[in-house]
mmCIF file of C-alpha atoms in Angstrom:
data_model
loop_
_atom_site.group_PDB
_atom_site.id
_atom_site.type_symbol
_atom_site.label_atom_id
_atom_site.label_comp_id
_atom_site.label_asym_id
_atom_site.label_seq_id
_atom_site.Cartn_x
_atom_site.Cartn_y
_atom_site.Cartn_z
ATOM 1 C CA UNK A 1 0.658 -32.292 -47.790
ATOM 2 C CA UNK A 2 -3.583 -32.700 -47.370
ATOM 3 C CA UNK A 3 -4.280 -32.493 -43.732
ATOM 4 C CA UNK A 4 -6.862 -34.881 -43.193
ATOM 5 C CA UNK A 5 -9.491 -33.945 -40.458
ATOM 6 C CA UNK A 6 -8.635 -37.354 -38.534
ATOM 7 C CA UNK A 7 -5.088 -36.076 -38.057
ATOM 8 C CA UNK A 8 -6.316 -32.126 -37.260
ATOM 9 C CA UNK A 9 -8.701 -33.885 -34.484
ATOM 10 C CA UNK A 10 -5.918 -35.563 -33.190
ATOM 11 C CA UNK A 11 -4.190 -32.223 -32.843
ATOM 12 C CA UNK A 12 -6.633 -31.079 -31.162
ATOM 13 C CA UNK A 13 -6.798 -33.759 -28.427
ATOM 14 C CA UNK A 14 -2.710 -33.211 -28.021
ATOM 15 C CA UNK A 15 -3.569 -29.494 -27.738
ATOM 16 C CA UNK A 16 -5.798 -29.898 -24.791
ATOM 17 C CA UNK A 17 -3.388 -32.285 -23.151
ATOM 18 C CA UNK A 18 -1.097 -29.530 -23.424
ATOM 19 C CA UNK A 19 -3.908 -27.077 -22.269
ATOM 20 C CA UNK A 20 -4.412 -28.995 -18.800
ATOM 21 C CA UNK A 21 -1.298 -29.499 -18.227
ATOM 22 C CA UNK A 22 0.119 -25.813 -18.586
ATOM 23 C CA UNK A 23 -2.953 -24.219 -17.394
ATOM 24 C CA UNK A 24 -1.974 -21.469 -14.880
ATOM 25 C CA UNK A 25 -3.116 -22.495 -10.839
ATOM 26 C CA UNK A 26 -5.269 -19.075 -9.980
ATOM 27 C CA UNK A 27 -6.687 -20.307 -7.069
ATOM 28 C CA UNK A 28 -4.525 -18.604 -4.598
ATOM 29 C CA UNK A 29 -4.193 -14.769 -6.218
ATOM 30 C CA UNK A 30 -8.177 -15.151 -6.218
ATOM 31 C CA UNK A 31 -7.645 -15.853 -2.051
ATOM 32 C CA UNK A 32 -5.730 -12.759 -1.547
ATOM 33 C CA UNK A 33 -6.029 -9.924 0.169
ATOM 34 C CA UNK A 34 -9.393 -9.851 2.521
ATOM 35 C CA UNK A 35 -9.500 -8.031 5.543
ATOM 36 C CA UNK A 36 -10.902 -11.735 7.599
ATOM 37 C CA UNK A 37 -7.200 -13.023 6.426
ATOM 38 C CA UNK A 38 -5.324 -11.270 9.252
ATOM 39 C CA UNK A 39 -6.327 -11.940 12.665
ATOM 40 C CA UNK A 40 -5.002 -9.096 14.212
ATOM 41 C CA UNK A 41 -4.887 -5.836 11.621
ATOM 42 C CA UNK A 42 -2.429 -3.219 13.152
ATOM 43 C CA UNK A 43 -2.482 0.027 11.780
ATOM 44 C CA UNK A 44 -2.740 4.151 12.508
ATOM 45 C CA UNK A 45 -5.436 7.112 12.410
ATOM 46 C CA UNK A 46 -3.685 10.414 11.694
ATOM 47 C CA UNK A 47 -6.086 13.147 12.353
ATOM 48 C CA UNK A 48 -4.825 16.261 10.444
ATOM 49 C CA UNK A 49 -6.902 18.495 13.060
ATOM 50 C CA UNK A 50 -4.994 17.051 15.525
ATOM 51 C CA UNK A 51 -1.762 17.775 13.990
ATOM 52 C CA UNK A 52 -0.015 21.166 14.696
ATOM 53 C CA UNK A 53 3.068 20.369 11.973
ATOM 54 C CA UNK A 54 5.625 20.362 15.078
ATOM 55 C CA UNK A 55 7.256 17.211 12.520
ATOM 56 C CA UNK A 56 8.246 15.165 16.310
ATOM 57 C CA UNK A 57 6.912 12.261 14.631
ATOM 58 C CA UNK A 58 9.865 12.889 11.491
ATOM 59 C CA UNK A 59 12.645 12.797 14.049
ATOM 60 C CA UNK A 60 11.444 10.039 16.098
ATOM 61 C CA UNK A 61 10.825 7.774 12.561
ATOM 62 C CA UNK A 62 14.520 8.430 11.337
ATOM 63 C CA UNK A 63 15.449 7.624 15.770
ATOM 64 C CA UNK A 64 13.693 4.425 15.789
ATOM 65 C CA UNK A 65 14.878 3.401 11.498
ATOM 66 C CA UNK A 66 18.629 4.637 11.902
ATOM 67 C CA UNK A 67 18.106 6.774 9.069
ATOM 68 C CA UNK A 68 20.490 9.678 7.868
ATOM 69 C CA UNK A 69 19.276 13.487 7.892
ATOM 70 C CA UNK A 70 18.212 14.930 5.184
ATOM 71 C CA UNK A 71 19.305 18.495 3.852
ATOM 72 C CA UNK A 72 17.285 20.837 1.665
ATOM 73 C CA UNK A 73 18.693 24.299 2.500
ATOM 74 C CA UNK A 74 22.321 25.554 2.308
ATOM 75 C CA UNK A 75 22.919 26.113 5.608
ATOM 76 C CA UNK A 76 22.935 21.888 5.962
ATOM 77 C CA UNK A 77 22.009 22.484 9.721
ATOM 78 C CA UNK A 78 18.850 21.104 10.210
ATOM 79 C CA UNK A 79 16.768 18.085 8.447
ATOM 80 C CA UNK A 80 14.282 19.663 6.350
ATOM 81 C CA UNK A 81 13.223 16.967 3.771
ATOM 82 C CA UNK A 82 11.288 18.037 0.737
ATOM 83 C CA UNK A 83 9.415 15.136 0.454
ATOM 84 C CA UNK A 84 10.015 11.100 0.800
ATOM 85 C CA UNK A 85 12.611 9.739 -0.132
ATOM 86 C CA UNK A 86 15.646 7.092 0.783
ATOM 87 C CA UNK A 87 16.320 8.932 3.874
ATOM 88 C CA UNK A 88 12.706 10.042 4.745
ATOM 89 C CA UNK A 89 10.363 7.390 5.666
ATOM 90 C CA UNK A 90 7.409 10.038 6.828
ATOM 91 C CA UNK A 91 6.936 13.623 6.031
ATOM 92 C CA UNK A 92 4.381 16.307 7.263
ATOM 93 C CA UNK A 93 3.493 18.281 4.701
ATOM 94 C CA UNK A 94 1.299 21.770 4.651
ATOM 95 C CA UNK A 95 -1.892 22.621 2.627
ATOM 96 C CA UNK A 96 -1.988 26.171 2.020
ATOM 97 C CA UNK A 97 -4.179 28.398 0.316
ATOM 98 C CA UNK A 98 -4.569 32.247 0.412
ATOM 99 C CA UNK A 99 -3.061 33.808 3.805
ATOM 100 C CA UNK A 100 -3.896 30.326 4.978
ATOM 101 C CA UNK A 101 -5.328 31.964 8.621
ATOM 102 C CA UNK A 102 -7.568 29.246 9.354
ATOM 103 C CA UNK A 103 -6.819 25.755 10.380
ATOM 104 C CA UNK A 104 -8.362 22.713 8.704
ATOM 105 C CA UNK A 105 -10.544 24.547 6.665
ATOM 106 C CA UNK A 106 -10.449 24.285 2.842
ATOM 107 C CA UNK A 107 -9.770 28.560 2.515
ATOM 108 C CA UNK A 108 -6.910 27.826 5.009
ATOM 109 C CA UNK A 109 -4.495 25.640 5.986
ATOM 110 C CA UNK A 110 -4.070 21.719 7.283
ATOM 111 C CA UNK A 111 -1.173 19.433 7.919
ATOM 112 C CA UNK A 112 -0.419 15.982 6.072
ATOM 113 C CA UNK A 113 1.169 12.869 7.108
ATOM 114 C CA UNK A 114 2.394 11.100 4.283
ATOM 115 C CA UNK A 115 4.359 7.726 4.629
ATOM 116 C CA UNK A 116 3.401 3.399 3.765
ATOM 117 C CA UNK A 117 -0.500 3.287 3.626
ATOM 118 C CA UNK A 118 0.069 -0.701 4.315
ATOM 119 C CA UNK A 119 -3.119 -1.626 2.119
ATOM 120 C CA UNK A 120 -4.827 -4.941 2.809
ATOM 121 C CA UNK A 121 -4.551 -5.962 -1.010
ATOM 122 C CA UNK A 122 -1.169 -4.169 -1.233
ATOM 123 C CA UNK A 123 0.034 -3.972 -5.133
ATOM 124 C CA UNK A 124 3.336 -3.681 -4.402
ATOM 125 C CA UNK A 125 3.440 -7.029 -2.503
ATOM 126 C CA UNK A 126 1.468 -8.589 -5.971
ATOM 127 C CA UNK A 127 3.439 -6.589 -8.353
ATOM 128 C CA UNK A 128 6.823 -8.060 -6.765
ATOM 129 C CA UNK A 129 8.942 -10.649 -8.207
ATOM 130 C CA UNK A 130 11.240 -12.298 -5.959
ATOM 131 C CA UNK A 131 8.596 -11.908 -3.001
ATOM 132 C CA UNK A 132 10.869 -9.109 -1.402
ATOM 133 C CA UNK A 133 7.753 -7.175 -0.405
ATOM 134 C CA UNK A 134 5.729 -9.035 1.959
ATOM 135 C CA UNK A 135 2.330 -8.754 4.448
ATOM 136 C CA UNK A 136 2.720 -10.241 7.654
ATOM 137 C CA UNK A 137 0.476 -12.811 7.678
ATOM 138 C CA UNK A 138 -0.756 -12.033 11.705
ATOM 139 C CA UNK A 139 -0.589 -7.707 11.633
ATOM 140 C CA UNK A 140 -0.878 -7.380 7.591
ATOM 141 C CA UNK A 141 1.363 -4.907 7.831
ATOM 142 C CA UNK A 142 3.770 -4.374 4.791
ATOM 143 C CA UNK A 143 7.362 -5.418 5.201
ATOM 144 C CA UNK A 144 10.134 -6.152 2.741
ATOM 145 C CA UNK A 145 13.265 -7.981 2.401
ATOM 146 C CA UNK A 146 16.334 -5.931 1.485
ATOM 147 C CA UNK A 147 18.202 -8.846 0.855
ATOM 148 C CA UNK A 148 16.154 -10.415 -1.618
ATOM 149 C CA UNK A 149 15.021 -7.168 -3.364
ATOM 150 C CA UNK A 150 16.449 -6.937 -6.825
ATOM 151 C CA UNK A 151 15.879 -3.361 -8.089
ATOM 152 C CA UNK A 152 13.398 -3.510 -10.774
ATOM 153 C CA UNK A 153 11.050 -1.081 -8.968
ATOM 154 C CA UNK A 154 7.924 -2.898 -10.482
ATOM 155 C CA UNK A 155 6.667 -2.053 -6.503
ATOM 156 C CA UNK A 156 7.049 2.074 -6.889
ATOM 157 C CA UNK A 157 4.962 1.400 -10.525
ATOM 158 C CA UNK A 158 2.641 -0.581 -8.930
ATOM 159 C CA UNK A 159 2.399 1.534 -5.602
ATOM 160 C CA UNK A 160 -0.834 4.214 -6.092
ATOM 161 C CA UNK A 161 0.511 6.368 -3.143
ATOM 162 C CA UNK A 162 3.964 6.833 -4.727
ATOM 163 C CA UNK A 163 5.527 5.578 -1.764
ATOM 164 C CA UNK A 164 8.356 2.854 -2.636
ATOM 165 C CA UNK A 165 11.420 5.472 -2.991
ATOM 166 C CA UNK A 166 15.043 4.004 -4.649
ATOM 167 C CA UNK A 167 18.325 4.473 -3.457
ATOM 168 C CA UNK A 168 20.085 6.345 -6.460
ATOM 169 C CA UNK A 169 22.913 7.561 -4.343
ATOM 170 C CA UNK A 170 24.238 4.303 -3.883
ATOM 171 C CA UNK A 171 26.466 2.037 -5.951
ATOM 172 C CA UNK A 172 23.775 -1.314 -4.929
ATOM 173 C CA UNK A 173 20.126 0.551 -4.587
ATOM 174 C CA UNK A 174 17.143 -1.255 -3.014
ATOM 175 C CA UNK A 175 13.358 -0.083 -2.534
ATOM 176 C CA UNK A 176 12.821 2.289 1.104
ATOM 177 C CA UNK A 177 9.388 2.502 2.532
ATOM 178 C CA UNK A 178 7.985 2.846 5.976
ATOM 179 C CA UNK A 179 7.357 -0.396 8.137
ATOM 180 C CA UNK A 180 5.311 1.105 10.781
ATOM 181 C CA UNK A 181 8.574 0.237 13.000
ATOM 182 C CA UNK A 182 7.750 -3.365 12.732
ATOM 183 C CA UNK A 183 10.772 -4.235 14.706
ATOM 184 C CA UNK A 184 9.174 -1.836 17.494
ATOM 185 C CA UNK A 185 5.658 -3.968 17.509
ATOM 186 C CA UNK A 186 7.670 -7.696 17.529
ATOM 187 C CA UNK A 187 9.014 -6.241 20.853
ATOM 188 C CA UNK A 188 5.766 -5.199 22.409
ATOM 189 C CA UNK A 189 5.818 -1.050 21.749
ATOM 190 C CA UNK A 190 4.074 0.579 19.225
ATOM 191 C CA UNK A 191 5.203 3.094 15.561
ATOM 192 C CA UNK A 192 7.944 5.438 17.199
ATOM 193 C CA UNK A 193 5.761 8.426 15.202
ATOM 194 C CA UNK A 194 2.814 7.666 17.510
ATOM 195 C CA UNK A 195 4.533 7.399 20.590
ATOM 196 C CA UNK A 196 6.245 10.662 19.930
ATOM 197 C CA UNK A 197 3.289 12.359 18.800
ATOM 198 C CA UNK A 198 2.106 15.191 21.427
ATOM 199 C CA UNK A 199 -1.426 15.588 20.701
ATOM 200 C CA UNK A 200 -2.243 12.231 19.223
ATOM 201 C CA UNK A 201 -2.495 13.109 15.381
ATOM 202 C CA UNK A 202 -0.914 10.239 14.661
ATOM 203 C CA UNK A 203 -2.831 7.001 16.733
ATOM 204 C CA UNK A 204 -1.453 3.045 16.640
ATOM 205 C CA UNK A 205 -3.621 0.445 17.112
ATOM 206 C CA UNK A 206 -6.095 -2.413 15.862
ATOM 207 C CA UNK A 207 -7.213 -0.924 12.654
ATOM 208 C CA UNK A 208 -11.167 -1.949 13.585
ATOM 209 C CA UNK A 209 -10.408 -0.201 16.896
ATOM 210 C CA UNK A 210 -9.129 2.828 14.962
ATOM 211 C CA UNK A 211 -12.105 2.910 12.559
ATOM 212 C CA UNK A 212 -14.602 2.511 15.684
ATOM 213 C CA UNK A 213 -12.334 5.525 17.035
ATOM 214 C CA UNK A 214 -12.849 7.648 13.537
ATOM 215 C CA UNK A 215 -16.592 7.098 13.175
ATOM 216 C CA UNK A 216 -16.504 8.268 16.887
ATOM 217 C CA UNK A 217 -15.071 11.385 16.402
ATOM 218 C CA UNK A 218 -17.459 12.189 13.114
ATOM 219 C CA UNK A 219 -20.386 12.161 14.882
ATOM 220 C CA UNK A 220 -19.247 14.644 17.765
ATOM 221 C CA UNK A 221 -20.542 18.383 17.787
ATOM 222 C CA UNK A 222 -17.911 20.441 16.357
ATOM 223 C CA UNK A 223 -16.651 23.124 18.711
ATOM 224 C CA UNK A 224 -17.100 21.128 21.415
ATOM 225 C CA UNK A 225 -14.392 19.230 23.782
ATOM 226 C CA UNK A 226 -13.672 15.754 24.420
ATOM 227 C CA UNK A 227 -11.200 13.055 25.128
ATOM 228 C CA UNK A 228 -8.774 11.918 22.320
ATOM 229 C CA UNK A 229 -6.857 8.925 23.205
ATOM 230 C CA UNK A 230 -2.843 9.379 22.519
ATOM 231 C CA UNK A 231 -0.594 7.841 21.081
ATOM 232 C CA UNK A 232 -2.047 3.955 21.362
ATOM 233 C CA UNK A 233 -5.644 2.568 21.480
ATOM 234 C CA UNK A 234 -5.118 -1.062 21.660
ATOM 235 C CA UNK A 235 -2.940 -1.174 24.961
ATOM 236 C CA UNK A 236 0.223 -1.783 24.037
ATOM 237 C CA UNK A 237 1.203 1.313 26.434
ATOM 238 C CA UNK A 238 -0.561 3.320 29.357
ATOM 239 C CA UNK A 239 -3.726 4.698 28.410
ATOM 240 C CA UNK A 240 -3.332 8.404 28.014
ATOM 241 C CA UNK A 241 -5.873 11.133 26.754
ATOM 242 C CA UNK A 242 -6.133 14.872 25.939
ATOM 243 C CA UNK A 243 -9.126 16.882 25.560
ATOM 244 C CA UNK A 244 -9.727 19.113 21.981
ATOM 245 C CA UNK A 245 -12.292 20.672 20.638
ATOM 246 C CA UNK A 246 -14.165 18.421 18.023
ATOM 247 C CA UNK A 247 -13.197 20.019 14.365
ATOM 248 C CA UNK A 248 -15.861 19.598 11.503
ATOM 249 C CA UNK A 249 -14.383 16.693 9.356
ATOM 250 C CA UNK A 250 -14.779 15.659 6.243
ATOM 251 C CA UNK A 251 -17.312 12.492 6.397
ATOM 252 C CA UNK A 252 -15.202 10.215 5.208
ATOM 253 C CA UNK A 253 -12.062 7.682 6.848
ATOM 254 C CA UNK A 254 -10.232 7.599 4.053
ATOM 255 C CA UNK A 255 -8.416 4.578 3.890
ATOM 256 C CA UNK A 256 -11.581 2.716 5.168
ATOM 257 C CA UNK A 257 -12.422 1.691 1.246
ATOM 258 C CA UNK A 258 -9.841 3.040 -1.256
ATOM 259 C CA UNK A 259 -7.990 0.017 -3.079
ATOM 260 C CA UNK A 260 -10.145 -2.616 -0.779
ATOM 261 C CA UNK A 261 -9.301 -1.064 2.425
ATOM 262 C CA UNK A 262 -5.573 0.430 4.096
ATOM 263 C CA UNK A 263 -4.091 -0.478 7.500
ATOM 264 C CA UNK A 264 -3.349 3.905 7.726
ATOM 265 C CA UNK A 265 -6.050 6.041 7.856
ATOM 266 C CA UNK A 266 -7.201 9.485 7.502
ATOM 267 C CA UNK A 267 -9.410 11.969 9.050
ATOM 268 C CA UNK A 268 -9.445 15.845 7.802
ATOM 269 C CA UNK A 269 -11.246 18.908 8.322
ATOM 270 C CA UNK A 270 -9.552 19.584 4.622
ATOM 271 C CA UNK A 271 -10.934 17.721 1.211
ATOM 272 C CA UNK A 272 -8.513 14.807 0.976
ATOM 273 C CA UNK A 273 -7.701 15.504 -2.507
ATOM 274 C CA UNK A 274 -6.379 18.935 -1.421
ATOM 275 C CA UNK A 275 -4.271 16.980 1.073
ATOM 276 C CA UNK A 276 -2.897 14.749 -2.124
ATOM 277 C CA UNK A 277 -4.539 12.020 -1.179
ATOM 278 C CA UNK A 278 -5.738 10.688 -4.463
ATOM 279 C CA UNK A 279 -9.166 9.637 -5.121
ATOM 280 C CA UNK A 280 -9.398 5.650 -6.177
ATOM 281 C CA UNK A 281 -11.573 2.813 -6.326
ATOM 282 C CA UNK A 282 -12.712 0.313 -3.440
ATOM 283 C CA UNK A 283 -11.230 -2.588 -5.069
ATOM 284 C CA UNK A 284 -7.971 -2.931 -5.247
ATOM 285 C CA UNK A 285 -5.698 -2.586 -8.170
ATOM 286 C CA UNK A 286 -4.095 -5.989 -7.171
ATOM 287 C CA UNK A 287 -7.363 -7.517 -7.272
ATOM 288 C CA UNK A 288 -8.512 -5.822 -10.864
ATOM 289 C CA UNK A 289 -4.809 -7.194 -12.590
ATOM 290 C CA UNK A 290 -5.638 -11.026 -10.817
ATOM 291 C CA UNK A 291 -8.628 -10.781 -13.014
ATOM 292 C CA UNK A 292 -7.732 -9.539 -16.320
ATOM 293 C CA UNK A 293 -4.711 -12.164 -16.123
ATOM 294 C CA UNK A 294 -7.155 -15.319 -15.360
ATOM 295 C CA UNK A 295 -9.360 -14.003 -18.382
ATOM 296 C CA UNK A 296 -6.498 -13.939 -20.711
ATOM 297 C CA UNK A 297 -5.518 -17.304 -19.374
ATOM 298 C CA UNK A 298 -8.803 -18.327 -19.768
ATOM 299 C CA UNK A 299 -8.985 -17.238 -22.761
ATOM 300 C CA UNK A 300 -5.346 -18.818 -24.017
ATOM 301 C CA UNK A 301 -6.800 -22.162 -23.234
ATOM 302 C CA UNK A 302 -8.330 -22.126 -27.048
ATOM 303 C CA UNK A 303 -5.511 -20.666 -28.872
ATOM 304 C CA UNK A 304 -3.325 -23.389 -27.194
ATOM 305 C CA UNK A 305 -5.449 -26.478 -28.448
ATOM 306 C CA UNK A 306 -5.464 -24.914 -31.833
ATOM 307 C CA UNK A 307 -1.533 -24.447 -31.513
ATOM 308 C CA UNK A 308 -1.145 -27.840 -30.121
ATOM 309 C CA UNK A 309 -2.619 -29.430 -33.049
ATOM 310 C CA UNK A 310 -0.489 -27.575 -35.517
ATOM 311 C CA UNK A 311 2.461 -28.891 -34.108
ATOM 312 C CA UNK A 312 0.824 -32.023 -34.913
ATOM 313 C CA UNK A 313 0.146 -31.547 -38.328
ATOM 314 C CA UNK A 314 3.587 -30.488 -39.039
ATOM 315 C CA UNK A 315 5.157 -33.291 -36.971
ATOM 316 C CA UNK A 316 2.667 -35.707 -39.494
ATOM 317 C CA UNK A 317 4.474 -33.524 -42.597
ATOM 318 C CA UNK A 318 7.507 -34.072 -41.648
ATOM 319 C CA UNK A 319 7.341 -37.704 -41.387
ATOM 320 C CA UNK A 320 5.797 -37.708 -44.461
ATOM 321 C CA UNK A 321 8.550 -36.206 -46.482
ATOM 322 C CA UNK A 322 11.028 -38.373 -44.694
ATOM 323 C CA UNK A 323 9.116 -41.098 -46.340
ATOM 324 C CA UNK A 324 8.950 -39.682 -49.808
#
């Protein structure tokens, strides 16, 4: 059969019918994840020349979450997690190089905090299918549904932290990850790590607050004392403060860019890298994927009119060999 150009412009004009109509709506991925979308950011400083690796803030987490110990050795006495896991919601870890004499210095030795970063733009929360993982649309913090979750563990792929962990010991697994005790802050109190901490490493509060609270402590004199707030900064609980001695940090708050900005944040005396914190961009990776799917959607819009009238033209041959 001769397609006649009337009939492949008519395809065309079915095509773009089709086009509007099955267009993707983008509007609201391009909405996401800006720091002026949360009224009230919650979050944490840990200050790794705070922290003297006592791990308090481990057995308060698995308190305050209900969650089982956790045995590496083979005595099976104590909880000594390797790392996190379905069981371990935060870990301290050691950098260590040399004889690893000196604190918080890159020939030395610092302590890490590792557990949920709670980004802003959080990829897990984009990357998830059945809307198990969640920001709370007042605190941002991170939450998910263990109900709803299915398994697929598209949120530990998506994750640049490694931080979703999966139950493989049991017969149903779901997705573990920290929640900054969210059940905690709906009653009032604050992260059960922070409350426990001694020296006030590990500091809850209104994440502006806690960047004011890093810059502060950048620009003091190292060597010399001052007061460190404890535990909370946003008065949730009793104002409390110690005095230190002002360590020479890295100029940086990481946290305060990477991936368009986290809710947990990091000061260190130590390169964060060595701390295996990795280095990534200021936008966020949830971001970056929105945009490379409404360019190929974009993009799609042409190869659908052309499809549309095809299906045209071989709708018109088909009638016409019904007629022969």
């Amino acid at each position: 059969m001769k397609v006649k150009r009337r009939d492949f412009l008519k395809g065309v004009a079915a095509g773009g019918t089709l086009a509007a109509l099955g267009k993707p709506d983008l509007v609201g991925a391009h909405e996401r994840g800006d720091r002026r979308d949360y009224p009230s950011l919650l979050g944490m400083l840990y200050d790794a020349t705070l922290c003297v690796g006592c791990q308090v803030c481990m057995v308060a987490c698995k308190k305050a979450n209900n969650m089982p110990y956790e045995h590496s050795g083979l005595d099976r006495m104590w909880d000594n997690p390797r790392d996190l896991s379905s069981s371990t919601l935060n870990i301290i870890k050691k950098y260590s190089i040399g004889g690893g004499d000196q604190k918080d210095n890159i020939e030395g030795h610092s302590f890490i905090k590792r557990h949920c970063m709670h980004c802003i733009d959080a990829s897990c929360v984009s990357a998830c299918p059945v809307s198990a993982m969640s920001k709370d649309k007042m605190t941002g913090m991170v939450t998910y549904n263990k109900d709803a979750c299915i398994g697929c563990r598209y949120c530990q792929i998506a994750c640049p932290f490694n931080i979703p962990k999966f139950e493989w010991e049991t017969p149903v697994p779901k997705i573990v990850k920290c929640q900054l005790c969210s059940h905690l802050i709906k009653q009032g109190g604050i992260s059960a790590c922070c409350e426990a901490c001694p020296t006030g490493a590990s500091l809850f509060g209104p994440v502006e607050s806690l960047v004011a609270e890093a810059r502060r402590r950048m620009a003091m004199i190292p060597g010399t004392y001052y007061d460190f707030p404890v535990a909370d900064i946003g008065g949730r609980i009793a104002p409390k403060f110690l005095k230190h001695r002002a360590a020479n940090y890295v100029n940086s708050i990481y946290g305060e860019h990477e991936v368009g900005g986290t809710q947990v944040m990091y000061l260190s005396g130590v390169p964060f890298e060595k701390l295996g914190l990795p280095g990534l961009p200021d936008e966020s990776f949830a971001k970056i994927s929105d945009g490379i799917q409404y360019a190929i959607y974009k993009g799609m819009v042409y190869p659908i009119v052309v499809l549309g009238g095809l299906i045209y033209m071989i709708g018109r041959k088909e009638e016409g060999d019904k007629k022969k």
